[in-house]
């Protein structure tokens, strides 16, 4: 097997080359649901970052005790606990945002990103690597959410983070904050990222060849 | 009569108006991944519906009888250790997410064993997708809605009973099946089209999904209109009937 | 398959026990931390839920100007929740009523929490009444899922303002062409159904609670 990636590599990979939303297509459910405003999107990104970081660290600490057939159960237990803590924390200190995000915070439990990272990285590498991996993936996720949320919020309500960005004469494209807008934005942005990746790999190939 | 009206509205709402995939965005991963062929899509839809129903049954039972404040089992067990008044307030809902995900995992295990034993050919054709249903957001989402309708209501008389919870689960699954089958039909046709390279695969599926979501938006208001049609006209008072 | 040697069997059993031990330890540890979180944050969350409704009440009954005056004097309304059940079509419907009193015990007004079907989903709102239930002092939308940009406008102060100081003797009517009578309100352009839903909910609440609230008001005066 190839040499395991170093912490720095794990971190950089998570941001764009192995971006959880645009390259791995994981965790799309909350991505579409909470991106109708930048503030909600960033809160969700923060919640996922916290759960991912803690779950990775804890999994990595007990990685030598894990046996194949019970590891999924243990991952699920760890993730569910941290998600409950995050959910209660948000309900206590950011009640309005918690109501707005609603059932999508508990849905972090079944967010494939976290289980995938636990399985691929945290259960095999050291605590430091796992932490770096978590931070990289979380940054990538936040970037992805921010890109989608900015497009939807600016076009849909003319505001960004609640502040008016476009002149009030802009006729709000209400469809952008409704479900069809979510699908359309993600689809078009995904196409754009694919296009960039193709051009990048074509350039790399032509340099090599 | 009221109960039947409520059931019809919940069913319509879950299947069409507030479609799990196209309105609530849950169950997107299989929606994009499995919708290439109609037969696989329908199979996935039915599997998800089956698992949601079992998971909803389990979660309703556990929530009503063990987790919620004042639930019979926890009240009885706590009553052995503390005075009855404090025992009635024991609130185990903090454990609800952990309990739900394990209930879902066991439902999926159970369904997998059942399919492997009684439908081996079906199991061979798409058995690999069955464990993936555990991470399907739609199932946990249905459990969460049921939870909010039991624990989150102001007065206990409005809490959902088993019938309403199962209706939501089954018809949510049916709505998921409808959406994924339509998508599979469209994608089968798309195979013959010349799609630009960056958009192939998930991107074009999402764009088609956006048009589908627009179409389903046409169902908005159907359930409230139906409710008005089914509800008997309000009683007249001395000062004139309210509208 | 050959039968396993006893030592392998023992090792396997030992392994399973070790596995279950790990899961159980983790479960206990996490269960304890969740219990701790619940104990620490639970009261705060309850308080948030109560405040969400309670802090709207003074403004709903008295209007923001009077509330400011009261706060300047260092006083605030005393709010008491009650549950009222009403018989409708053979089944009981429960309403949460908040009774608001001045510090000296005089009745300031009532607020009822009500809900009903809107255009897209359920609308939850608060209706404020004068002490004699003769006037609606205002409404506040707690929860709605109407169309953003159209039905969403029911939460704006401008539109809700129309419900302040309407007499309850006649049901409120919605018109699209400009309200002329004192019990008429303007619908939102492009959101007729949302406007009608809110009006219907308010009218139903008034109808249902007129009797019970008048009785409760008489009780308070009698004290």
XYZ file of C-alpha atoms in Angstrom:
675
model
C 0.000 0.000 0.000
C 1.172 3.568 -0.631
C 2.638 5.657 2.195
C -0.135 7.104 4.326
C -0.689 10.839 3.758
C 0.933 13.222 6.205
C -1.144 15.610 8.305
C -0.317 18.537 6.047
C -1.333 16.542 3.003
C -4.584 15.504 4.650
C -5.343 19.131 5.437
C -4.667 20.446 1.936
C -6.504 17.573 0.279
C -9.635 18.310 2.225
C -9.990 21.850 0.983
C -10.305 21.404 -2.750
C -8.918 18.218 -4.299
C -11.009 15.976 -2.021
C -13.663 18.550 -1.205
C -16.473 16.668 0.527
C -19.263 18.330 -1.439
C -17.821 19.058 -4.847
C -15.520 16.092 -5.348
C -16.840 13.363 -3.069
C -20.526 14.337 -3.318
C -21.117 13.539 0.340
C -23.384 15.308 2.792
C -25.588 16.863 0.140
C -28.730 16.829 2.269
C -27.852 19.681 4.641
C -25.890 21.418 1.876
C -29.056 22.016 -0.075
C -31.259 22.666 2.912
C -29.434 25.315 4.929
C -27.778 27.289 2.151
C -30.584 29.773 1.633
C -28.755 32.207 3.888
C -25.055 32.662 4.565
C -25.500 32.906 8.344
C -27.360 29.591 8.557
C -24.830 27.956 6.249
C -21.888 29.077 8.376
C -23.578 27.861 11.555
C -24.074 24.456 9.961
C -20.458 24.439 8.772
C -19.329 25.233 12.300
C -21.468 22.445 13.748
C -20.129 19.910 11.244
C -16.568 21.080 11.921
C -17.011 20.566 15.654
C -18.538 17.102 15.302
C -16.016 16.026 12.672
C -13.056 17.226 14.735
C -14.210 15.628 17.981
C -15.279 12.376 16.333
C -11.977 12.082 14.488
C -9.943 12.743 17.630
C -11.879 10.269 19.769
C -11.865 7.582 17.067
C -8.170 8.039 16.578
C -7.527 7.714 20.304
C -9.261 4.334 20.482
C -8.233 3.096 17.061
C -6.172 0.209 18.375
C -9.129 -1.201 20.279
C -11.435 -1.325 17.263
C -12.323 -4.625 15.658
C -13.857 -4.872 12.168
C -17.409 -5.910 12.862
C -18.151 -3.448 15.627
C -16.430 -0.354 14.329
C -19.444 1.099 12.556
C -21.459 0.797 15.762
C -18.756 2.608 17.691
C -18.402 5.361 15.084
C -22.150 5.876 15.127
C -22.220 6.067 18.915
C -19.436 8.643 19.017
C -20.951 10.776 16.253
C -24.473 10.632 17.693
C -23.216 11.772 21.092
C -21.315 14.747 19.714
C -24.227 15.739 17.502
C -26.557 15.693 20.512
C -24.136 17.918 22.409
C -23.941 20.319 19.449
C -27.697 20.398 19.065
C -28.303 21.159 22.748
C -25.577 23.772 22.716
C -27.161 25.541 19.763
C -30.607 25.368 21.340
C -29.229 26.918 24.522
C -27.113 29.719 23.066
C -28.432 30.368 19.564
C -32.090 29.514 19.898
C -33.355 31.281 16.761
C -30.700 29.699 14.586
C -31.443 26.322 16.147
C -35.092 26.677 15.216
C -34.163 27.718 11.705
C -31.788 24.807 11.149
C -34.348 22.521 12.736
C -33.984 18.819 11.964
C -30.843 19.326 9.874
C -28.516 19.427 12.851
C -29.444 15.926 14.037
C -29.118 14.820 10.415
C -25.370 15.399 10.787
C -25.378 11.940 12.382
C -26.071 10.324 9.033
C -23.900 12.763 7.160
C -21.647 10.522 5.127
C -18.693 12.910 5.447
C -18.085 12.142 9.101
C -18.450 8.386 8.954
C -16.303 8.370 5.829
C -13.490 10.329 7.474
C -13.618 8.152 10.573
C -13.394 5.058 8.427
C -10.757 6.249 5.974
C -8.488 8.318 8.153
C -9.182 8.461 11.872
C -9.354 4.717 12.491
C -5.957 4.214 10.886
C -3.764 7.207 11.621
C -2.552 9.149 14.609
C -4.489 11.748 16.534
C -2.633 14.651 14.975
C -3.233 13.419 11.416
C -6.862 12.772 12.173
C -7.232 16.272 13.551
C -5.579 17.813 10.494
C -7.802 15.744 8.226
C -10.880 16.884 10.097
C -9.863 20.530 9.851
C -9.135 20.224 6.141
C -12.422 18.543 5.339
C -14.303 20.998 7.516
C -12.691 23.948 5.745
C -13.554 22.428 2.382
C -17.119 21.900 3.515
C -17.389 25.464 4.796
C -16.064 26.787 1.493
C -18.556 24.719 -0.451
C -21.467 25.845 1.724
C -20.337 29.467 1.565
C -20.144 29.422 -2.223
C -23.627 28.001 -2.630
C -25.146 30.138 0.118
C -23.678 33.375 -1.238
C -25.093 32.764 -4.694
C -28.512 31.822 -3.357
C -28.753 34.603 -0.835
C -27.491 37.393 -3.090
C -29.693 36.451 -5.996
C -32.644 35.492 -3.840
C -32.858 38.361 -1.369
C -30.163 40.838 -2.373
C -28.524 40.496 1.040
C -25.415 38.745 2.271
C -25.235 37.762 5.934
C -28.253 40.009 6.436
C -26.641 43.081 4.964
C -28.039 44.596 1.790
C -25.553 44.009 -1.010
C -27.579 44.621 -4.138
C -29.652 47.794 -4.695
C -33.215 47.428 -3.455
C -34.403 47.840 -7.031
C -33.185 44.276 -7.645
C -36.232 42.036 -8.171
C -35.515 39.183 -5.780
C -35.234 35.862 -7.559
C -37.320 34.151 -4.923
C -36.878 30.803 -6.673
C -33.260 30.806 -5.521
C -34.166 30.429 -1.862
C -36.725 27.756 -2.633
C -35.830 24.090 -3.299
C -35.459 24.375 -7.100
C -32.885 27.110 -6.655
C -30.897 24.902 -4.319
C -30.680 22.057 -6.813
C -29.912 24.374 -9.702
C -27.164 26.254 -7.881
C -25.435 23.116 -6.684
C -25.715 21.505 -10.119
C -24.246 24.494 -11.956
C -21.470 25.055 -9.409
C -20.635 21.351 -9.518
C -20.390 21.618 -13.297
C -18.081 24.604 -12.921
C -15.796 22.763 -10.478
C -15.718 19.740 -12.789
C -14.729 21.988 -15.671
C -11.862 23.511 -13.672
C -10.665 20.085 -12.594
C -10.735 18.822 -16.167
C -8.726 21.770 -17.415
C -6.262 21.347 -14.563
C -5.720 17.653 -15.265
C -5.472 18.317 -19.018
C -2.740 20.882 -18.349
C -0.966 18.466 -16.005
C -1.203 15.699 -18.608
C 0.077 17.907 -21.422
C 3.000 19.020 -19.230
C 3.861 15.407 -18.493
C 3.378 14.195 -22.086
C -63.975 11.901 10.706
C -61.459 14.407 11.983
C -58.935 11.644 12.401
C -59.413 10.466 8.837
C -59.024 14.031 7.579
C -55.805 14.387 9.518
C -54.473 11.106 8.146
C -55.299 12.059 4.563
C -53.617 15.422 4.989
C -50.497 13.939 6.543
C -50.327 11.356 3.740
C -50.774 13.914 0.962
C -48.358 16.277 2.619
C -45.606 13.730 3.058
C -45.929 12.214 -0.405
C -46.532 15.199 -2.657
C -46.700 18.640 -1.127
C -43.691 18.350 1.171
C -41.938 15.619 -0.773
C -39.018 14.268 1.218
C -36.536 14.568 -1.636
C -37.719 17.607 -3.544
C -38.767 19.827 -0.641
C -36.943 18.654 2.451
C -33.751 17.560 0.666
C -33.424 14.283 2.522
C -32.464 11.084 0.735
C -30.443 12.940 -1.908
C -27.515 10.498 -1.940
C -29.474 7.504 -3.263
C -31.551 9.888 -5.350
C -28.439 10.820 -7.311
C -26.644 7.516 -7.014
C -29.290 4.902 -7.685
C -31.561 6.628 -10.159
C -29.943 5.362 -13.352
C -32.436 2.636 -14.112
C -36.106 2.458 -13.315
C -36.128 -1.061 -11.867
C -33.298 -0.290 -9.438
C -34.967 2.981 -8.521
C -38.274 1.328 -7.715
C -36.504 -1.390 -5.734
C -34.586 1.191 -3.733
C -37.763 3.155 -3.139
C -39.618 0.161 -1.782
C -36.682 -0.853 0.403
C -36.513 2.651 1.861
C -40.283 2.702 2.437
C -40.092 -0.626 4.229
C -37.211 0.458 6.439
C -38.814 3.845 7.226
C -42.000 2.142 8.392
C -40.172 -0.201 10.740
C -37.935 2.575 12.015
C -40.937 4.859 12.593
C -42.744 2.120 14.493
C -39.705 1.540 16.692
C -39.022 5.213 17.313
C -42.647 6.069 18.103
C -42.876 3.203 20.567
C -39.592 4.023 22.256
C -40.341 7.742 22.439
C -43.855 7.384 23.775
C -43.135 4.627 26.252
C -39.592 5.288 27.408
C -38.094 8.608 26.386
C -40.623 11.358 26.792
C -41.173 13.040 30.144
C -43.850 11.101 31.962
C -43.520 7.970 29.841
C -44.839 4.795 31.504
C -41.694 2.665 31.566
C -39.269 5.340 32.725
C -41.804 6.584 35.271
C -42.153 3.086 36.695
C -38.436 2.398 36.904
C -37.644 5.837 38.303
C -40.512 5.422 40.734
C -38.523 2.621 42.371
C -35.780 5.100 43.275
C -37.457 8.439 43.798
C -40.811 9.927 44.831
C -43.596 9.640 42.264
C -43.633 13.346 41.480
C -39.999 13.469 40.482
C -40.338 10.183 38.617
C -43.063 11.671 36.418
C -40.662 14.368 35.277
C -37.803 12.086 34.234
C -36.882 13.259 30.764
C -34.791 10.912 28.662
C -35.163 12.801 25.389
C -31.477 13.736 25.442
C -30.807 10.153 24.381
C -33.268 10.282 21.505
C -30.814 10.768 18.643
C -28.562 7.939 19.801
C -31.544 5.647 20.289
C -33.026 6.505 16.891
C -29.878 5.820 14.938
C -29.492 2.457 16.621
C -33.153 1.669 15.967
C -32.582 2.492 12.312
C -29.429 0.377 12.149
C -31.310 -2.570 13.634
C -34.240 -2.100 11.234
C -31.838 -2.182 8.311
C -30.163 -5.321 9.722
C -33.559 -6.940 10.123
C -34.681 -6.025 6.599
C -31.394 -7.254 5.184
C -31.727 -10.632 6.916
C -35.348 -10.892 5.774
C -34.549 -10.102 2.135
C -31.540 -12.419 2.115
C -33.625 -15.300 3.441
C -36.837 -14.900 1.451
C -35.858 -13.085 -1.732
C -32.323 -14.271 -2.552
C -32.434 -13.138 -6.181
C -33.500 -9.648 -5.132
C -30.747 -9.641 -2.546
C -28.143 -10.525 -5.132
C -29.225 -7.796 -7.525
C -29.054 -4.897 -5.134
C -28.149 -6.240 -1.732
C -25.069 -4.036 -1.593
C -27.244 -0.925 -1.286
C -29.160 -2.172 1.740
C -26.575 -1.301 4.420
C -26.276 2.126 2.807
C -29.873 2.814 3.718
C -28.687 3.291 7.305
C -27.097 6.567 6.294
C -30.133 7.627 4.322
C -31.229 10.935 5.799
C -34.867 10.247 4.980
C -35.286 7.629 7.679
C -33.777 9.627 10.501
C -35.734 12.632 9.226
C -39.033 10.770 9.511
C -38.115 9.748 13.067
C -37.258 13.357 13.899
C -40.579 14.655 12.597
C -42.420 12.065 14.667
C -40.329 13.073 17.680
C -41.192 16.748 17.243
C -44.875 15.891 16.947
C -44.825 13.906 20.184
C -42.500 15.870 22.413
C -42.655 19.313 20.844
C -46.391 19.977 21.087
C -47.809 22.255 23.705
C -50.564 20.054 24.983
C -50.452 16.249 25.150
C -53.816 15.841 23.410
C -52.235 16.911 20.128
C -49.382 14.412 20.255
C -49.347 12.046 17.316
C -50.431 8.488 17.841
C -49.067 5.440 16.060
C -51.442 5.730 13.101
C -50.355 9.245 12.168
C -46.677 8.423 12.634
C -46.898 5.352 10.408
C -48.837 7.336 7.800
C -46.091 9.912 7.675
C -43.440 7.228 7.381
C -45.129 5.132 4.708
C -46.224 8.034 2.558
C -42.902 9.782 2.962
C -41.305 6.647 1.586
C -43.860 6.542 -1.222
C -43.056 10.157 -2.075
C -39.375 9.250 -2.156
C -40.192 6.346 -4.483
C -42.207 8.604 -6.774
C -39.415 11.157 -7.005
C -36.655 8.641 -7.581
C -38.673 6.748 -10.211
C -39.447 9.904 -12.162
C -35.783 10.819 -11.995
C -34.781 7.358 -13.209
C -37.147 7.633 -16.149
C -35.694 10.996 -17.110
C -32.132 9.784 -16.733
C -32.780 6.780 -18.950
C -33.805 9.230 -21.651
C -30.828 11.444 -20.899
C -28.490 8.579 -21.783
C -29.258 9.328 -25.419
C -28.485 13.046 -25.127
C -25.202 14.802 -25.716
C -24.492 16.419 -22.359
C -21.483 18.752 -21.980
C -18.626 16.956 -20.247
C -18.481 18.998 -17.022
C -22.175 18.470 -16.444
C -22.268 14.708 -16.857
C -23.249 12.594 -13.897
C -24.324 14.329 -10.731
C -24.497 17.883 -12.098
C -27.108 17.217 -14.755
C -29.075 15.109 -12.281
C -29.220 18.061 -9.909
C -30.335 20.433 -12.642
C -33.092 18.037 -13.690
C -34.013 17.702 -10.011
C -34.448 21.468 -9.828
C -37.004 21.354 -12.632
C -38.740 18.451 -10.882
C -38.793 20.453 -7.646
C -40.406 23.335 -9.505
C -43.046 20.980 -10.819
C -43.752 19.628 -7.336
C -44.081 23.171 -6.044
C -47.326 23.156 -7.953
C -48.743 20.926 -5.233
C -48.435 23.680 -2.611
C -51.744 24.525 -1.073
C -53.392 21.274 -2.172
C -53.495 19.967 1.372
C -54.779 23.185 2.904
C -57.457 23.458 0.206
C -58.424 19.855 0.792
C -58.587 20.461 4.527
C -60.927 23.388 4.000
C -63.108 21.284 1.717
C -63.251 18.391 4.159
C -63.790 20.432 7.321
C -67.466 21.123 8.053
C -68.404 24.808 7.902
C -67.782 26.601 11.219
C -70.731 26.989 13.570
C -72.657 30.266 13.360
C -72.506 32.563 16.378
C -74.793 35.433 17.325
C -72.486 37.981 15.823
C -72.263 36.300 12.450
C -70.187 33.406 11.132
C -66.408 33.786 10.888
C -65.123 33.377 7.346
C -15.474 -26.659 7.944
C -13.317 -28.306 10.622
C -14.409 -27.794 14.217
C -12.451 -25.051 15.930
C -9.857 -26.060 18.492
C -11.003 -25.262 22.055
C -8.289 -22.670 22.541
C -9.396 -20.792 19.419
C -12.977 -20.932 20.660
C -11.879 -19.530 23.995
C -9.934 -16.782 22.281
C -12.896 -15.898 20.103
C -15.252 -15.771 23.050
C -12.747 -13.646 24.903
C -12.567 -11.311 21.927
C -16.326 -10.839 21.777
C -16.428 -10.067 25.474
C -13.632 -7.573 24.994
C -15.595 -5.970 22.183
C -18.812 -5.701 24.133
C -16.800 -4.280 27.028
C -15.518 -1.450 24.827
C -18.966 -0.590 23.498
C -20.459 -0.669 26.974
C -17.715 1.518 28.442
C -18.136 4.024 25.658
C -21.900 3.952 26.049
C -21.631 4.591 29.791
C -19.111 7.377 29.319
C -21.131 9.089 26.626
C -24.368 8.530 28.509
C -22.867 10.267 31.514
C -21.638 13.200 29.435
C -25.037 13.542 27.766
C -26.716 13.524 31.169
C -24.322 16.251 32.248
C -25.097 18.306 29.169
C -28.811 17.879 29.776
C -28.536 18.997 33.382
C -26.500 22.040 32.508
C -28.193 23.224 29.337
C -31.707 21.893 29.848
C -32.946 24.758 32.047
C -31.471 27.325 29.667
C -33.248 25.769 26.705
C -36.537 25.691 28.579
C -36.076 29.336 29.411
C -35.411 30.126 25.747
C -38.610 28.392 24.728
C -40.676 30.260 27.294
C -39.046 33.602 26.560
C -39.738 33.267 22.899
C -43.426 33.717 23.572
C -43.340 35.634 26.845
C -41.239 38.533 25.641
C -43.754 39.310 22.922
C -46.648 39.675 25.304
C -46.219 43.169 26.801
C -45.649 44.690 23.381
C -48.618 42.848 21.943
C -51.027 44.104 24.583
C -49.784 47.586 25.281
C -47.849 48.583 22.187
C -44.156 49.388 22.177
C -44.515 53.023 23.306
C -46.304 52.116 26.533
C -43.914 49.239 27.210
C -40.993 51.664 27.022
C -42.706 53.918 29.533
C -43.279 51.033 31.895
C -39.648 49.894 31.626
C -38.455 53.431 32.338
C -40.465 53.338 35.531
C -38.796 50.039 36.354
C -42.045 48.095 36.156
C -43.059 45.155 33.991
C -46.214 43.157 33.398
C -46.822 39.972 35.347
C -47.667 37.158 32.942
C -49.496 34.001 33.981
C -50.162 31.093 31.612
C -53.423 29.153 31.588
C -54.829 26.362 29.491
C -58.362 26.676 28.217
C -60.202 23.852 26.541
C -63.028 24.514 24.133
C -65.539 22.003 22.764
C -65.648 22.126 18.973
C -67.492 19.659 16.774
C -67.420 17.093 19.512
C -63.735 17.258 20.358
C -61.675 19.314 22.766
C -59.315 21.948 21.449
C -56.770 23.376 23.863
C -55.599 26.984 23.848
C -52.733 28.461 25.828
C -53.775 31.801 27.291
C -51.467 34.301 28.924
C -52.993 36.631 31.476
C -51.105 39.901 31.820
C -51.491 42.085 34.871
C -49.954 45.379 35.946
C -47.772 45.243 39.071
C -50.678 46.588 41.120
C -52.894 43.650 40.109
C -55.015 45.390 37.490
C -55.713 43.341 34.373
C -53.714 44.573 31.376
C -54.983 42.160 28.775
C -54.880 38.633 27.381
C -52.764 36.891 24.780
C -53.877 33.670 23.131
C -51.600 31.315 21.221
C -53.373 29.868 18.233
C -52.548 28.026 15.056
C -54.183 27.000 11.832
C -53.553 25.949 8.276
C -51.882 28.565 6.115
C -51.124 28.371 2.404
C -48.067 26.160 2.663
C -48.088 24.795 6.185
C -49.251 25.574 9.699
C -49.182 29.190 10.892
C -48.706 29.793 14.628
C -49.577 33.170 16.005
C -50.330 35.189 19.132
C -53.461 37.336 19.398
C -53.608 40.102 21.964
C -56.908 41.140 23.578
C -57.939 44.070 25.713
C -59.058 43.176 29.286
C -62.720 43.204 28.241
C -62.111 41.101 25.106
C -63.743 43.855 23.099
C -60.669 44.828 21.102
C -57.855 42.969 19.444
C -54.684 44.769 20.413
C -52.489 43.135 17.778
C -51.108 39.878 16.434
C -47.659 38.370 16.231
C -46.665 35.514 13.922
C -44.633 32.910 15.781
C -44.048 30.343 13.079
C -44.882 30.205 9.408
C -43.635 28.532 6.264
C -45.330 30.682 3.650
C -43.741 31.580 0.342
C -40.694 33.788 0.898
C -41.208 37.224 -0.567
C -44.979 36.839 -0.859
C -46.848 35.066 1.923
C -43.813 35.721 4.096
C -44.916 39.338 4.394
C -47.482 38.392 7.030
C -44.695 38.738 9.588
C -43.962 42.360 8.714
C -45.008 45.013 11.198
C -46.744 47.054 8.518
C -49.184 44.322 7.640
C -49.752 43.142 11.207
C -50.451 46.726 12.232
C -53.843 46.410 10.581
C -54.928 44.025 13.305
C -54.328 46.507 16.106
C -57.407 48.051 17.650
C -60.018 46.081 15.743
C -63.253 45.485 17.572
C -64.150 41.852 18.082
C -67.884 42.363 17.776
C -67.744 41.515 14.059
C -65.488 39.027 12.289
C -62.566 40.546 10.386
C -62.848 40.536 6.619
C -60.122 40.516 4.013
C -60.384 42.704 0.956
C -58.087 43.117 -1.994
C -59.317 46.521 -3.043
C -58.483 48.670 -0.050
C -59.968 48.444 3.431
C -62.795 50.884 4.082
C -64.778 49.498 7.010
C -63.100 49.376 10.425
C -63.222 45.575 10.485
C -61.635 45.116 7.065
C -57.983 44.535 6.369
C -55.969 44.602 3.153
C -54.652 41.384 1.733
C -50.999 41.201 0.685
C -50.666 41.578 -3.056
C -49.986 38.148 -4.453
C -50.580 36.396 -1.136
C -54.342 36.385 -0.770
C -54.535 32.901 0.657
C -51.912 33.580 3.333
C -53.732 36.789 4.322
C -57.065 34.990 4.426
C -55.581 32.151 6.488
C -54.261 34.508 9.149
C -57.599 36.328 9.286
C -59.457 33.049 9.552
C -57.235 31.907 12.409
C -57.778 35.187 14.259
C -61.529 35.056 13.754
C -61.713 31.454 14.916
C -59.663 32.279 18.002
C -61.936 35.203 18.863
C -65.001 33.050 18.351
C -63.705 30.172 20.449
C -62.285 32.179 23.307
C -64.849 34.942 23.671
C -66.882 32.971 26.192
C -64.088 31.462 28.325
C -62.048 34.680 28.424
C -64.996 36.827 29.432
C -65.665 34.372 32.252
C -62.011 34.493 33.331
C -62.021 38.300 33.191
C -65.124 38.405 35.398
C -63.343 36.076 37.873
C -60.345 38.388 38.051
C -62.541 41.434 38.615
C -64.475 39.558 41.261
C -61.246 38.917 43.184
